[in-house]
mmCIF file of C-alpha atoms in Angstrom:
data_model
loop_
_atom_site.group_PDB
_atom_site.id
_atom_site.type_symbol
_atom_site.label_atom_id
_atom_site.label_comp_id
_atom_site.label_asym_id
_atom_site.label_seq_id
_atom_site.Cartn_x
_atom_site.Cartn_y
_atom_site.Cartn_z
ATOM 1 C CA MET M 1 -37.015 73.924 -46.815
ATOM 2 C CA GLU M 2 -39.194 75.321 -49.372
ATOM 3 C CA ALA M 3 -42.237 77.228 -47.952
ATOM 4 C CA SER M 4 -45.150 79.023 -49.584
ATOM 5 C CA ILE M 5 -46.574 82.309 -48.001
ATOM 6 C CA SER M 6 -49.862 81.007 -47.362
ATOM 7 C CA ARG M 7 -50.407 82.084 -43.858
ATOM 8 C CA ASN M 8 -52.275 84.820 -42.553
ATOM 9 C CA TRP M 9 -50.410 88.309 -42.238
ATOM 10 C CA THR M 10 -51.776 91.322 -40.181
ATOM 11 C CA VAL M 11 -50.654 94.714 -41.870
ATOM 12 C CA GLY M 12 -52.122 98.033 -40.629
ATOM 13 C CA GLY M 13 -54.626 95.658 -38.399
ATOM 14 C CA ARG M 14 -55.949 94.062 -41.458
ATOM 15 C CA SER M 15 -55.503 90.434 -41.989
ATOM 16 C CA LEU M 16 -53.640 89.303 -45.202
ATOM 17 C CA CYS M 17 -53.702 86.188 -46.911
ATOM 18 C CA ALA M 18 -50.490 85.696 -49.496
ATOM 19 C CA GLY M 19 -50.666 83.586 -52.424
ATOM 20 C CA SER M 20 -49.140 80.558 -53.295
ATOM 21 C CA ARG M 21 -46.643 82.343 -55.910
ATOM 22 C CA LEU M 22 -44.364 83.501 -53.339
ATOM 23 C CA ALA M 23 -42.236 80.349 -52.497
ATOM 24 C CA LEU M 24 -39.366 80.651 -50.297
ATOM 25 C CA GLY M 25 -36.293 78.186 -50.425
ATOM 26 C CA ASP M 26 -34.766 75.581 -52.593
ATOM 27 C CA GLY M 27 -37.255 72.844 -52.123
ATOM 28 C CA GLN M 28 -34.729 71.072 -49.738
ATOM 29 C CA GLU M 29 -34.760 70.284 -45.954
ATOM 30 C CA HIS M 30 -32.021 71.851 -44.160
ATOM 31 C CA GLY M 31 -32.775 71.044 -40.636
ATOM 32 C CA ASP M 32 -32.177 73.653 -37.831
ATOM 33 C CA ASP M 33 -29.510 75.509 -39.862
ATOM 34 C CA PRO M 34 -29.407 79.007 -38.339
ATOM 35 C CA ALA M 35 -27.681 80.221 -41.571
ATOM 36 C CA TRP M 36 -30.383 79.034 -43.890
ATOM 37 C CA ASP M 37 -32.984 80.312 -41.536
ATOM 38 C CA ALA M 38 -31.546 83.524 -41.835
ATOM 39 C CA VAL M 39 -31.364 83.513 -45.603
ATOM 40 C CA GLU M 40 -35.199 82.543 -45.442
ATOM 41 C CA ALA M 41 -35.939 85.248 -43.209
ATOM 42 C CA VAL M 42 -34.333 87.950 -45.528
ATOM 43 C CA THR M 43 -36.052 86.506 -48.494
ATOM 44 C CA LEU M 44 -39.444 86.557 -46.552
ATOM 45 C CA TYR M 45 -39.187 90.157 -45.623
ATOM 46 C CA GLU M 46 -38.152 91.436 -49.059
ATOM 47 C CA ARG M 47 -41.100 89.704 -50.328
ATOM 48 C CA LEU M 48 -43.323 91.337 -47.951
ATOM 49 C CA GLU M 49 -41.870 94.705 -48.263
ATOM 50 C CA ARG M 50 -41.698 94.664 -52.163
ATOM 51 C CA GLU M 51 -44.459 92.525 -53.137
ATOM 52 C CA VAL M 52 -47.113 91.581 -50.642
ATOM 53 C CA ILE M 53 -47.927 94.914 -48.699
ATOM 54 C CA PRO M 54 -47.522 97.231 -51.859
ATOM 55 C CA GLU M 55 -50.348 95.101 -53.383
ATOM 56 C CA PHE M 56 -52.474 95.276 -50.453
ATOM 57 C CA TYR M 57 -52.244 98.896 -50.011
ATOM 58 C CA THR M 58 -52.384 99.757 -53.865
ATOM 59 C CA ARG M 59 -56.146 100.583 -54.559
ATOM 60 C CA ASP M 60 -57.967 101.483 -57.554
ATOM 61 C CA ASP M 61 -60.384 104.478 -57.756
ATOM 62 C CA ARG M 62 -62.956 102.168 -55.998
ATOM 63 C CA GLY M 63 -60.727 101.679 -53.110
ATOM 64 C CA ILE M 64 -60.094 97.801 -54.291
ATOM 65 C CA PRO M 65 -56.579 96.335 -54.175
ATOM 66 C CA THR M 66 -57.153 94.588 -57.486
ATOM 67 C CA ALA M 67 -53.527 93.007 -57.583
ATOM 68 C CA TRP M 68 -54.226 91.750 -54.127
ATOM 69 C CA VAL M 69 -57.570 90.332 -54.718
ATOM 70 C CA ALA M 70 -56.211 88.437 -57.782
ATOM 71 C CA ARG M 71 -53.589 86.906 -55.396
ATOM 72 C CA MET M 72 -56.169 85.890 -53.154
ATOM 73 C CA ARG M 73 -58.220 84.240 -55.757
ATOM 74 C CA GLU M 74 -55.165 82.411 -57.115
ATOM 75 C CA SER M 75 -54.294 81.193 -53.548
ATOM 76 C CA MET M 76 -57.725 80.013 -53.051
ATOM 77 C CA ALA M 77 -57.772 78.281 -56.303
ATOM 78 C CA ARG M 78 -54.456 76.282 -55.719
ATOM 79 C CA LEU M 79 -54.758 75.753 -51.971
ATOM 80 C CA THR M 80 -58.531 74.797 -51.433
ATOM 81 C CA PRO M 81 -58.226 71.354 -53.028
ATOM 82 C CA ARG M 82 -55.301 70.506 -51.069
ATOM 83 C CA PHE M 83 -56.315 71.613 -47.720
ATOM 84 C CA SER M 84 -59.918 71.043 -47.921
ATOM 85 C CA ALA M 85 -61.780 68.843 -45.184
ATOM 86 C CA ASN M 86 -62.829 66.451 -48.148
ATOM 87 C CA ARG M 87 -59.161 65.646 -48.917
ATOM 88 C CA THR M 88 -58.296 65.287 -45.243
ATOM 89 C CA VAL M 89 -61.038 62.812 -44.655
ATOM 90 C CA ARG M 90 -60.425 60.785 -47.817
ATOM 91 C CA GLU M 91 -56.697 60.442 -47.045
ATOM 92 C CA TYR M 92 -57.259 59.385 -43.258
ATOM 93 C CA THR M 93 -59.978 57.100 -44.671
ATOM 94 C CA GLU M 94 -57.528 55.398 -47.181
ATOM 95 C CA GLN M 95 -54.314 55.512 -45.467
ATOM 96 C CA HIS M 96 -55.329 55.231 -41.918
ATOM 97 C CA TYR M 97 -58.910 53.998 -41.070
ATOM 98 C CA LEU M 98 -59.342 51.238 -43.793
ATOM 99 C CA PRO M 99 -55.986 49.586 -43.156
ATOM 100 C CA ALA M 100 -56.825 49.734 -39.367
ATOM 101 C CA ALA M 101 -60.110 47.999 -39.867
ATOM 102 C CA ALA M 102 -58.405 45.267 -42.229
ATOM 103 C CA ALA M 103 -55.772 44.634 -39.547
ATOM 104 C CA TYR M 104 -58.423 44.444 -36.948
ATOM 105 C CA ARG M 105 -60.518 41.791 -38.720
ATOM 106 C CA SER M 106 -57.377 39.862 -39.505
ATOM 107 C CA ARG M 107 -56.357 39.803 -35.728
ATOM 108 C CA ILE M 108 -59.765 38.446 -34.502
ATOM 109 C CA ALA M 109 -60.210 35.877 -37.513
ATOM 110 C CA ASN M 110 -60.487 32.314 -36.743
ATOM 111 C CA LYS M 111 -61.181 33.265 -32.925
ATOM 112 C CA GLY M 112 -58.319 35.410 -32.564
ATOM 113 C CA ALA M 113 -55.603 33.101 -33.634
ATOM 114 C CA ILE M 114 -53.240 35.678 -35.170
ATOM 115 C CA GLY M 115 -53.795 38.093 -32.242
ATOM 116 C CA MET M 116 -52.926 35.359 -29.813
ATOM 117 C CA GLN M 117 -49.572 34.691 -31.682
ATOM 118 C CA MET M 118 -48.953 38.463 -31.685
ATOM 119 C CA VAL M 119 -49.380 38.465 -27.861
ATOM 120 C CA ASN M 120 -47.173 35.403 -27.322
ATOM 121 C CA TRP M 121 -44.760 37.093 -29.529
ATOM 122 C CA GLN M 122 -44.788 40.222 -27.236
ATOM 123 C CA HIS M 123 -44.525 38.427 -24.287
ATOM 124 C CA SER M 124 -41.391 36.510 -25.469
ATOM 125 C CA LEU M 125 -39.979 39.898 -26.306
ATOM 126 C CA GLU M 126 -40.599 41.283 -22.944
ATOM 127 C CA GLN M 127 -39.095 38.146 -21.099
ATOM 128 C CA LYS M 128 -35.885 37.692 -23.206
ATOM 129 C CA TRP M 129 -34.918 41.117 -24.781
ATOM 130 C CA ALA M 130 -32.617 42.128 -21.699
ATOM 131 C CA LYS M 131 -30.451 39.249 -22.696
ATOM 132 C CA LEU M 132 -29.910 40.252 -26.370
ATOM 133 C CA ARG M 133 -26.299 41.545 -27.109
ATOM 134 C CA PHE M 134 -23.897 42.384 -30.091
ATOM 135 C CA GLY M 135 -20.590 40.879 -30.546
ATOM 136 C CA GLU M 136 -17.895 41.673 -32.708
ATOM 137 C CA LEU M 137 -18.462 44.026 -36.033
ATOM 138 C CA LYS M 138 -16.408 43.681 -39.115
ATOM 139 C CA VAL M 139 -16.331 46.124 -42.120
ATOM 140 C CA GLU M 140 -14.427 45.601 -45.366
ATOM 141 C CA THR M 141 -14.842 47.952 -48.218
ATOM 142 C CA LYS M 142 -14.744 46.375 -51.780
ATOM 143 C CA GLY M 143 -15.128 48.434 -54.804
ATOM 144 C CA ASN M 144 -18.239 50.609 -54.429
ATOM 145 C CA ASN M 145 -19.748 48.875 -51.262
ATOM 146 C CA HIS M 146 -19.023 48.532 -47.566
ATOM 147 C CA LEU M 147 -19.483 45.017 -46.579
ATOM 148 C CA TYR M 148 -20.601 44.580 -42.979
ATOM 149 C CA GLU M 149 -20.720 41.240 -40.619
ATOM 150 C CA VAL M 150 -21.887 41.549 -36.929
ATOM 151 C CA GLN M 151 -22.328 38.881 -34.332
ATOM 152 C CA VAL M 152 -25.686 38.901 -32.517
ATOM 153 C CA TYR M 153 -26.458 36.992 -29.611
ATOM 154 C CA LEU M 154 -30.148 36.241 -29.283
ATOM 155 C CA ASN M 155 -29.757 33.358 -26.478
ATOM 156 C CA ASP M 156 -33.215 31.479 -26.775
ATOM 157 C CA LEU M 157 -35.120 34.211 -28.610
ATOM 158 C CA ASP M 158 -36.497 32.944 -31.949
ATOM 159 C CA PRO M 159 -34.500 34.622 -34.704
ATOM 160 C CA ASN M 160 -37.582 35.225 -36.710
ATOM 161 C CA ALA M 161 -38.912 37.456 -33.747
ATOM 162 C CA VAL M 162 -36.473 40.006 -34.573
ATOM 163 C CA ARG M 163 -34.947 42.047 -37.647
ATOM 164 C CA VAL M 164 -31.283 42.762 -37.613
ATOM 165 C CA GLU M 165 -30.594 46.040 -39.786
ATOM 166 C CA LEU M 166 -27.965 48.670 -40.656
ATOM 167 C CA TYR M 167 -29.150 51.956 -40.172
ATOM 168 C CA ALA M 168 -27.745 55.681 -40.992
ATOM 169 C CA ASP M 169 -29.476 59.017 -40.542
ATOM 170 C CA GLY M 170 -30.792 60.547 -43.835
ATOM 171 C CA ILE M 171 -28.868 63.382 -45.484
ATOM 172 C CA SER M 172 -30.146 66.986 -45.886
ATOM 173 C CA GLY M 173 -33.664 65.718 -44.527
ATOM 174 C CA GLY M 174 -33.858 62.873 -46.725
ATOM 175 C CA ALA M 175 -35.083 59.468 -45.560
ATOM 176 C CA PRO M 176 -32.877 57.386 -43.350
ATOM 177 C CA VAL M 177 -31.047 54.290 -44.634
ATOM 178 C CA ARG M 178 -32.518 50.827 -43.107
ATOM 179 C CA GLN M 179 -30.698 48.110 -44.859
ATOM 180 C CA GLU M 180 -31.813 44.697 -43.595
ATOM 181 C CA MET M 181 -29.110 42.248 -42.545
ATOM 182 C CA LYS M 182 -29.338 38.627 -43.477
ATOM 183 C CA ARG M 183 -28.428 35.662 -41.141
ATOM 184 C CA ILE M 184 -25.700 33.884 -42.599
ATOM 185 C CA ARG M 185 -24.616 31.619 -40.189
ATOM 186 C CA GLN M 186 -24.704 30.482 -36.668
ATOM 187 C CA LEU M 187 -21.850 30.859 -34.326
ATOM 188 C CA ALA M 188 -19.927 27.734 -33.522
ATOM 189 C CA GLY M 189 -20.157 26.713 -29.727
ATOM 190 C CA ALA M 190 -22.557 29.849 -29.050
ATOM 191 C CA PRO M 191 -26.347 28.721 -28.727
ATOM 192 C CA GLY M 192 -28.359 31.783 -29.975
ATOM 193 C CA GLY M 193 -25.264 33.386 -31.380
ATOM 194 C CA TYR M 194 -25.385 34.281 -35.190
ATOM 195 C CA VAL M 195 -23.626 36.164 -37.882
ATOM 196 C CA TYR M 196 -25.598 38.850 -40.023
ATOM 197 C CA SER M 197 -24.366 40.509 -43.052
ATOM 198 C CA THR M 198 -24.977 43.039 -45.623
ATOM 199 C CA ALA M 199 -23.534 45.476 -48.088
ATOM 200 C CA VAL M 200 -24.397 49.278 -48.430
ATOM 201 C CA SER M 201 -22.950 52.053 -50.724
ATOM 202 C CA ALA M 202 -19.371 53.044 -50.205
ATOM 203 C CA ALA M 203 -20.621 56.739 -51.182
ATOM 204 C CA ARG M 204 -20.707 57.216 -47.214
ATOM 205 C CA PRO M 205 -17.961 56.581 -44.722
ATOM 206 C CA PRO M 206 -18.419 53.374 -42.770
ATOM 207 C CA ALA M 207 -18.890 55.225 -39.470
ATOM 208 C CA ASP M 208 -22.317 56.668 -40.558
ATOM 209 C CA TYR M 209 -23.772 52.958 -40.388
ATOM 210 C CA THR M 210 -24.734 51.363 -37.142
ATOM 211 C CA ALA M 211 -26.314 47.883 -36.568
ATOM 212 C CA ARG M 212 -29.461 47.483 -34.596
ATOM 213 C CA VAL M 213 -32.016 44.807 -33.606
ATOM 214 C CA ILE M 214 -35.695 45.646 -33.584
ATOM 215 C CA PRO M 215 -38.709 43.614 -32.994
ATOM 216 C CA ASN M 216 -40.215 41.869 -36.212
ATOM 217 C CA CYS M 217 -43.715 40.306 -36.681
ATOM 218 C CA ASP M 218 -46.008 40.463 -39.543
ATOM 219 C CA GLY M 219 -49.043 42.790 -38.947
ATOM 220 C CA VAL M 220 -47.477 44.342 -35.894
ATOM 221 C CA ALA M 221 -46.729 48.256 -36.042
ATOM 222 C CA VAL M 222 -43.377 48.739 -34.940
ATOM 223 C CA PRO M 223 -42.381 50.609 -32.714
ATOM 224 C CA LEU M 224 -45.777 51.548 -31.879
ATOM 225 C CA GLU M 225 -46.818 48.234 -30.412
ATOM 226 C CA ALA M 226 -43.341 47.018 -29.682
ATOM 227 C CA ALA M 227 -40.896 49.829 -28.843
ATOM 228 C CA HIS M 228 -37.658 47.722 -27.927
ATOM 229 C CA MET M 229 -34.378 48.490 -29.869
ATOM 230 C CA LEU M 230 -30.932 47.490 -29.438
ATOM 231 C CA TRP M 231 -28.114 49.446 -30.909
ATOM 232 C CA GLN M 232 -24.745 47.993 -31.705
ATOM 233 C CA ARG M 233 -23.183 51.146 -30.075
#
């Protein structure tokens, strides 16, 4: 992945702070690829040897490393707004604290009616989850899409209490695919048995995708508050 040399380095007993101009990598995620780690390590050491360290030790007649000072100033100008405490507090407030406060107010409204519904939903999951199972899975490729159908046996669990989806890991560090599957019909002679279906791009092989069942309830943080998960394989 891309990394900026903005950490502290120690050369000759002195702490160095390199500027943000020395970016490493191609901006992509490469996971734990040892070959890519080696490439970035070579690049890092070359940058240190040819740019960072010479700038630090090259001084003017007053003993000031002018190029290094310029790099530090640029680093501070670029990085301070991004890594400041003000930005951190603002983002935590906007993205976490305020939504959490709103969720709390929603749960306690009307004498906790919504909160009680959530508790009942969780109790139902605890009691009935062990009986959930998958049946037959069918995959058919038509044109640019893979068409999936999977049998899911929920027994007496409310179908609205769960979400059935098709999952595939992300590619090159990208986001995973999470495609919701729609309940299209009930299985004849099988109370609590349903067929779910969806279509995904055929750009990836069918084996990349796996059906799974996860809890589903408006306002509940899954999997933080309901960690159940059932994989088709």
